[in-house]
Tab-separated table of C-alpha atoms and ligand atoms in Angstrom:
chain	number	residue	atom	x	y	z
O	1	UNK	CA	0.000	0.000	0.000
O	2	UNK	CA	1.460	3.056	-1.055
O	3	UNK	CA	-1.183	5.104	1.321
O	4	UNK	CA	-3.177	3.969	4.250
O	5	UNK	CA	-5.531	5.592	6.309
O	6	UNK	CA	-6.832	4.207	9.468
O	7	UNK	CA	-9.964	5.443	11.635
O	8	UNK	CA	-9.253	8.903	10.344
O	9	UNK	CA	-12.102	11.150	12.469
O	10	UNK	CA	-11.947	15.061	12.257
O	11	UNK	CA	-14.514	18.260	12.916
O	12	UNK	CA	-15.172	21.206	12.722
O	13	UNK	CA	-15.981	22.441	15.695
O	14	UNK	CA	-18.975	20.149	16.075
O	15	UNK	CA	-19.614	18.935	12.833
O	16	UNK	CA	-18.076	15.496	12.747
O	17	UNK	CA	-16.270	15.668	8.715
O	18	UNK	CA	-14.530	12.005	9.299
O	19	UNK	CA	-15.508	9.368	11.353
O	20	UNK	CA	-13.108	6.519	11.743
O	21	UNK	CA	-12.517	6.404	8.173
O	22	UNK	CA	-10.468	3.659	6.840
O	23	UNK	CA	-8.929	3.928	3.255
O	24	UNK	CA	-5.871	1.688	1.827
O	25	UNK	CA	-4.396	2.698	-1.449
O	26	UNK	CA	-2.498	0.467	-3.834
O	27	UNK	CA	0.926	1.818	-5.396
O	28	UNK	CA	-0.233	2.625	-9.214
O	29	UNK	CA	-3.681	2.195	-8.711
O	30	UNK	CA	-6.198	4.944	-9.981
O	31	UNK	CA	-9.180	5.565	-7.003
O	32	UNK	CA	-12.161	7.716	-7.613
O	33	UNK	CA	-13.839	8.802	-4.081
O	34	UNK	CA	-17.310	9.303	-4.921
O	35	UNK	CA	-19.955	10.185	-2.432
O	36	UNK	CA	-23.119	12.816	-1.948
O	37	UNK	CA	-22.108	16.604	-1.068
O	38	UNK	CA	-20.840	17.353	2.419
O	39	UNK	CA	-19.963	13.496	2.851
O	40	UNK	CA	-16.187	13.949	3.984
O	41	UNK	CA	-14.820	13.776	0.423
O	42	UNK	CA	-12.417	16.805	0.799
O	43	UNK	CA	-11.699	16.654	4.271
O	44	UNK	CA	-10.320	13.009	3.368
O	45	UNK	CA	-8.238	13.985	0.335
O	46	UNK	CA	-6.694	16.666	2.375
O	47	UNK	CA	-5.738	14.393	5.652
O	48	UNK	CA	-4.136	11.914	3.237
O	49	UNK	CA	-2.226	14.637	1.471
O	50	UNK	CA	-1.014	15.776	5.031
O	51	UNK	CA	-3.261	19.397	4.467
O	52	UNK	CA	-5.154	18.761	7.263
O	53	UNK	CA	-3.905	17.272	10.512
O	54	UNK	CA	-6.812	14.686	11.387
O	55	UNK	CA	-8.056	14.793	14.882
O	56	UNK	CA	-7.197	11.035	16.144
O	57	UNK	CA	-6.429	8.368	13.289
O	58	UNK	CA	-2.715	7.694	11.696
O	59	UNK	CA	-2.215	8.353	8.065
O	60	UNK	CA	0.677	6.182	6.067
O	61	UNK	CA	2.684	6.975	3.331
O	62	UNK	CA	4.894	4.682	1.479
O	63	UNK	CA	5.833	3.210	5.252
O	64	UNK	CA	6.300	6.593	6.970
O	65	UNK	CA	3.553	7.926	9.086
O	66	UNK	CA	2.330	11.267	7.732
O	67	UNK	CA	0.595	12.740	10.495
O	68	UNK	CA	2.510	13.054	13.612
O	69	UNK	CA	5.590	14.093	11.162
O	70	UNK	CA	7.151	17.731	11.435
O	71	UNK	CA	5.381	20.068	9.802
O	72	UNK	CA	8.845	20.816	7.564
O	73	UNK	CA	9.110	16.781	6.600
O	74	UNK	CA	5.825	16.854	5.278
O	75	UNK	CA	5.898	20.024	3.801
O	76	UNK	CA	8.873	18.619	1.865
O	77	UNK	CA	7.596	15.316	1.296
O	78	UNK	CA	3.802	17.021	-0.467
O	79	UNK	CA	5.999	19.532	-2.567
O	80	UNK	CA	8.239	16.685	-3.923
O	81	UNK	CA	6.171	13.380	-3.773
O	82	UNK	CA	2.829	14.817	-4.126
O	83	UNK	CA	1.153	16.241	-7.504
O	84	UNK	CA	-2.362	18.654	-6.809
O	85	UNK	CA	-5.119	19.249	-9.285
O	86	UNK	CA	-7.987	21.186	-8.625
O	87	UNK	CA	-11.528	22.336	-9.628
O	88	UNK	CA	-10.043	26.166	-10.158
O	89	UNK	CA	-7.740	28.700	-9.385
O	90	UNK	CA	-4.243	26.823	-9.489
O	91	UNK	CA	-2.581	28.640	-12.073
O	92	UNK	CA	-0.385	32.331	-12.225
O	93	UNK	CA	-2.916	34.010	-14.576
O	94	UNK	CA	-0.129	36.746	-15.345
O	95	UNK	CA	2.218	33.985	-16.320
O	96	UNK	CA	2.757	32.247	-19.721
O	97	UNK	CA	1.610	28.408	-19.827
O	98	UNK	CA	5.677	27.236	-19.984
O	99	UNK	CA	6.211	29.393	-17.322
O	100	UNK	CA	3.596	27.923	-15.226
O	101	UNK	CA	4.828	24.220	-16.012
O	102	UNK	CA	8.390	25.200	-15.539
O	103	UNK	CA	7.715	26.631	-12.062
O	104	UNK	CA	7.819	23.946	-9.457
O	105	UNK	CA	11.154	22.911	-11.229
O	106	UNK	CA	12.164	26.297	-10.719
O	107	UNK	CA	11.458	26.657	-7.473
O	108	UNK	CA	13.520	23.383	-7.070
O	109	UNK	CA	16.408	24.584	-8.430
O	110	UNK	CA	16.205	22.974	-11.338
O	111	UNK	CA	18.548	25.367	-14.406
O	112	UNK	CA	16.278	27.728	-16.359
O	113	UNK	CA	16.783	25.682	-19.870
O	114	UNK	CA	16.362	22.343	-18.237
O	115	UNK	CA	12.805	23.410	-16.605
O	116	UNK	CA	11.657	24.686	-19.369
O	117	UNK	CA	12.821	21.728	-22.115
O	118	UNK	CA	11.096	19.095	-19.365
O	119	UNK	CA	8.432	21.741	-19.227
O	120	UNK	CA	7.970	21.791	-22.947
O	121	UNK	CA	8.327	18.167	-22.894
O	122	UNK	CA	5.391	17.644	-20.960
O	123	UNK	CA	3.034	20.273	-22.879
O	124	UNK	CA	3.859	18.298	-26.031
O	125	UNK	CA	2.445	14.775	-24.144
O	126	UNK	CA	-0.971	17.314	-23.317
O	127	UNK	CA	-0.975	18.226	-26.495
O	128	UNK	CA	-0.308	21.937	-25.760
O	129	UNK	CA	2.931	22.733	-27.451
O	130	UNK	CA	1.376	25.475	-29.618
O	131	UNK	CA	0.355	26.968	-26.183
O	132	UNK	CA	3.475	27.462	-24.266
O	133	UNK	CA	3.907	31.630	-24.726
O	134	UNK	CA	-0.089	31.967	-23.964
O	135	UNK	CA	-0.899	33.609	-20.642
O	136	UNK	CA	-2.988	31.263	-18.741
O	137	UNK	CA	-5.735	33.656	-17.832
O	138	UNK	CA	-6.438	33.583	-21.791
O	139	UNK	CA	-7.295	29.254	-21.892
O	140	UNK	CA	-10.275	27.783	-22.132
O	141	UNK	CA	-11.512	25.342	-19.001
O	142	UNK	CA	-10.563	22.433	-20.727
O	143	UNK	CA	-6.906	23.942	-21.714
O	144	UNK	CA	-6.229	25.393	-18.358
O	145	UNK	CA	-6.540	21.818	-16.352
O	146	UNK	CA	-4.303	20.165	-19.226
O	147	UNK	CA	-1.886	23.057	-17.680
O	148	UNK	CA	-2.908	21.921	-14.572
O	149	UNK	CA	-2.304	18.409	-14.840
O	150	UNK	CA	1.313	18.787	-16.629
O	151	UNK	CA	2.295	21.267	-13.339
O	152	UNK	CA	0.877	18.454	-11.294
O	153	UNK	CA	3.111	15.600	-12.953
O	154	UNK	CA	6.244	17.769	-13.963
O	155	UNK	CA	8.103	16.636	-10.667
O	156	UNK	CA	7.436	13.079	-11.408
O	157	UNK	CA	4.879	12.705	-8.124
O	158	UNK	CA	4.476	9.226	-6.225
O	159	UNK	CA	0.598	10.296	-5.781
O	160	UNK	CA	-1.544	12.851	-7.747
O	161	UNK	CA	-4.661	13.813	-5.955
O	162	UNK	CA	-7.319	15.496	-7.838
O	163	UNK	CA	-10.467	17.264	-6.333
O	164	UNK	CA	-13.131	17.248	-8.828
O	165	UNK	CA	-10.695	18.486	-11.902
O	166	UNK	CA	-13.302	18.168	-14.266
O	167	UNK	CA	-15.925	20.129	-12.222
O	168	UNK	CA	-16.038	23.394	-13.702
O	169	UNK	CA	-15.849	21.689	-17.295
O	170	UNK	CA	-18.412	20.583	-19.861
O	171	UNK	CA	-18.550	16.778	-19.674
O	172	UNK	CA	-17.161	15.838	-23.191
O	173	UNK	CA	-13.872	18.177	-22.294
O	174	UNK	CA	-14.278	16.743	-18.758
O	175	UNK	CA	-13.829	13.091	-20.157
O	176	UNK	CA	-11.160	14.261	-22.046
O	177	UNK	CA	-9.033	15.605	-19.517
O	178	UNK	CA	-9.686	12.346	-17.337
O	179	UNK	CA	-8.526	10.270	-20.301
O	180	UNK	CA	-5.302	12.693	-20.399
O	181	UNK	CA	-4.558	12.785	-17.004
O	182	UNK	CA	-5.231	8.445	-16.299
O	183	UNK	CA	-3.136	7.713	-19.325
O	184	UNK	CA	0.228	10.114	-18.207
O	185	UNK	CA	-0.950	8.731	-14.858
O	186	UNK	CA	-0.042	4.787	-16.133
O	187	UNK	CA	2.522	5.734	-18.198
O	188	UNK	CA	4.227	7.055	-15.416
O	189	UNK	CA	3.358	5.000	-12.755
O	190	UNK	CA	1.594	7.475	-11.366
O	191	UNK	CA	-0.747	6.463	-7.963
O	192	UNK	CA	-4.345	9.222	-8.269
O	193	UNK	CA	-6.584	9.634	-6.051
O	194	UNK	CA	-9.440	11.495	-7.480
O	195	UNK	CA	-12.605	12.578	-5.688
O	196	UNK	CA	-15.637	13.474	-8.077
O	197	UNK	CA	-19.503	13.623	-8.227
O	198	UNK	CA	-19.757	12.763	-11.750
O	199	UNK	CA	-19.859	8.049	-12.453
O	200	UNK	CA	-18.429	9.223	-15.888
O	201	UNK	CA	-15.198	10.457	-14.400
O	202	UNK	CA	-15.503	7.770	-11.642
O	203	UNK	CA	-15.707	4.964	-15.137
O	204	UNK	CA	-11.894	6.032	-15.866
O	205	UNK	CA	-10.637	4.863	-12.094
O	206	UNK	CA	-9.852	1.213	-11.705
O	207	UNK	CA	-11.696	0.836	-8.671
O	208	UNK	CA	-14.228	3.079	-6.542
O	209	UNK	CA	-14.934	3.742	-2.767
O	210	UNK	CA	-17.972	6.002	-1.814
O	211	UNK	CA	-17.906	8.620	1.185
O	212	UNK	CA	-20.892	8.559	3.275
O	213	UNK	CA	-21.280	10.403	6.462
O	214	UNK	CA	-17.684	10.814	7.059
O	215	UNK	CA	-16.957	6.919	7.210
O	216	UNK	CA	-15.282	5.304	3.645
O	217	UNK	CA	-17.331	2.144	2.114
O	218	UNK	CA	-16.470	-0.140	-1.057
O	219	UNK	CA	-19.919	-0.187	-3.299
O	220	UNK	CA	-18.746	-4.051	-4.419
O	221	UNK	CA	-17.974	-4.973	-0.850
O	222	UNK	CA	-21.707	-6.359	-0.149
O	223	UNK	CA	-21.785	-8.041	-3.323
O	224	UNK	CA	-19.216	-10.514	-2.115
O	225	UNK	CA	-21.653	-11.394	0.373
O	226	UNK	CA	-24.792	-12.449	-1.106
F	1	LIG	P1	-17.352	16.901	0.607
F	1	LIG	O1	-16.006	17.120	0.041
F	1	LIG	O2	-17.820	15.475	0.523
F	1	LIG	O3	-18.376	17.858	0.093
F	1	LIG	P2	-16.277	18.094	3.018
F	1	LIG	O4	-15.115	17.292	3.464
F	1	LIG	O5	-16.025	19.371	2.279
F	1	LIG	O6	-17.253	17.145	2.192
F	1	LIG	O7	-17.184	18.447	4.270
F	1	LIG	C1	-17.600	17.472	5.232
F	1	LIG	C2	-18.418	18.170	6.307
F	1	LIG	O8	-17.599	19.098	6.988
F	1	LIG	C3	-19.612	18.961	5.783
F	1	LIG	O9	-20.617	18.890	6.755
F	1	LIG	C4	-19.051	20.365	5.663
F	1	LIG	O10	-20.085	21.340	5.765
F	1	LIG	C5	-18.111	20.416	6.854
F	1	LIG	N1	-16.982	21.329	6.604
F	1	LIG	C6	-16.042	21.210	5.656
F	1	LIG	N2	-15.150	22.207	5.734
F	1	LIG	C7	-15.533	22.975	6.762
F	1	LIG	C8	-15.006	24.157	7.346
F	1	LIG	N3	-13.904	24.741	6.885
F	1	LIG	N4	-15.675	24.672	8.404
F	1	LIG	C9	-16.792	24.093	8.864
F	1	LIG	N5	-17.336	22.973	8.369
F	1	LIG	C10	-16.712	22.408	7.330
F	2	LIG	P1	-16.601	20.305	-2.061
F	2	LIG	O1	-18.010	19.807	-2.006
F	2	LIG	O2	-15.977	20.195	-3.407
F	2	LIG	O3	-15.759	19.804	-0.950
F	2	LIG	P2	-17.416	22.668	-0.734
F	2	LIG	O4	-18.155	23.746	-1.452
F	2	LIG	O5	-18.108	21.750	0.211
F	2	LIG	O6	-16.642	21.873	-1.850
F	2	LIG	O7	-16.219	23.317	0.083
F	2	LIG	C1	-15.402	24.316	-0.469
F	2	LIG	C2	-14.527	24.898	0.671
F	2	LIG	O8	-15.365	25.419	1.708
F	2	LIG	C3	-13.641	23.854	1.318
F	2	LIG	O9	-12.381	24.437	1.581
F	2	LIG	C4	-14.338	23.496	2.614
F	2	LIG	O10	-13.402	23.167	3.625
F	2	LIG	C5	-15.067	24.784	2.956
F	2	LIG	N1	-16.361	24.499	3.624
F	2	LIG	C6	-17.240	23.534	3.326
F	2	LIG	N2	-18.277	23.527	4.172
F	2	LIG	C7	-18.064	24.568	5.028
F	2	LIG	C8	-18.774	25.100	6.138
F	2	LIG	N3	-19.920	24.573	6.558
F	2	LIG	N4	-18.247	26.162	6.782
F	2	LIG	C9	-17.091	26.688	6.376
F	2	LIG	N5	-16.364	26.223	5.327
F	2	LIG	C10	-16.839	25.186	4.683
């Protein structure tokens, strides 16, 4: 397992968001989280991507527990091992689509030429080469999360977690994306955990677990009984 969570439980002040959730993640697999509005979706995806400290509950990555680590460690471990896509609002409007790519390289230290050639590199795999000098405030929805996704991967991430990526999208260019982002995701080795409200996102995922009232269930784990 390349990230386990066990009886996860956290609130806000009295609204219980996780309750003893349980969640074990296979290295390379693709999860979609599914579950009705308010269910404990986000609060989840951000407790296993050390965001959130839960309140009692241990979260594992890759052997090493997440949770009680320093707050530097896992800083340092979500910047490096981790990949983020989101509904909105991830990208430097002001700043070209290269530039955006090449940034978390930069910030790494990584030589000007040699972020932006692996930056390039991975525009050409979204198909976005022609894009590279546009400013990202000028994409489209569907252009902008390609941007996204090849931010997301450029550091070669164990674990890419996605919170509804294809929300603010049409749902042809949603399904697009999703096939963009699961393929690069296999190709790479790539472990996602994506949380969305829409089955036809969900259909990409190899398997799905569904949120309900802050506790994680498996939709196929009551068919084994009958
Ligand atoms: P989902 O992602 O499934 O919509 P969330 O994890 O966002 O669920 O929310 C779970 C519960 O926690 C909901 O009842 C929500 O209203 C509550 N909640 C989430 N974030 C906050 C917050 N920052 N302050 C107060 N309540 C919150
Ligand atoms: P989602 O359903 O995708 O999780 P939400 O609209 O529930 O999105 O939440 C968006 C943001 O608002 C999240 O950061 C969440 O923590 C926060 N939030 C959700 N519910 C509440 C709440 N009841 N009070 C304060 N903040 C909340």
């Amino acid at each position: 397992m390349i990230i386990e969570a066990r009886k996860l439980s956290r609130s806000y002040g009295n609204t219980p968001a996780l309750r003893e959730a349980d969640l074990a993640v296979e290295a390379g697999e693709i999860l979609a989280v599914m579950g009705p509005s308010g269910s404990g979706k986000s609060t989840l995806l951000h407790c296993l991507a050390g965001i959130f400290t839960p309140d009692s509950g241990e979260v594992w990555f890759g052997g090493r527990r997440l949770d009680t680590m320093s707050d530097a460690r896992r800083t340092k471990l979500r910047r490096t091992a981790f990949g983020f896509v989101f509904q909105f609002g991830q990208l430097v409007p002001e700043l070209t689509v290269a530039d955006n790519v090449a940034l978390p390289l930069l910030l790494g230290r990584v030589r000007r030429r040699e972020a932006y050639a692996r930056a390039a590199g991975w525009l050409e795999r979204l198909g976005l080469a022609e894009l590279g000098g546009r400013r990202t405030g000028q994409l489209s929805g569907g252009q902008a999360q390609r941007v996204a996704i090849a931010r997301a991967l450029v550091l070669g991430p164990r674990v890419l977690f996605a919170d509804e990526p294809t929300g603010a999208l049409d749902s042809l260019t949603g399904e697009h994306v999703m096939e963009l982002l699961v393929g690069l995701a296999r190709e790479e080795g790539t472990t996602v955990i994506v949380v969305t409200h829409d089955a036809r996102v969900a259909a990409f995922a190899d398997r799905e677990v569904i949120v309900r009232d802050g506790q994680v269930t498996d939709p196929f784990a009551d068919q084994a009984v009958r």
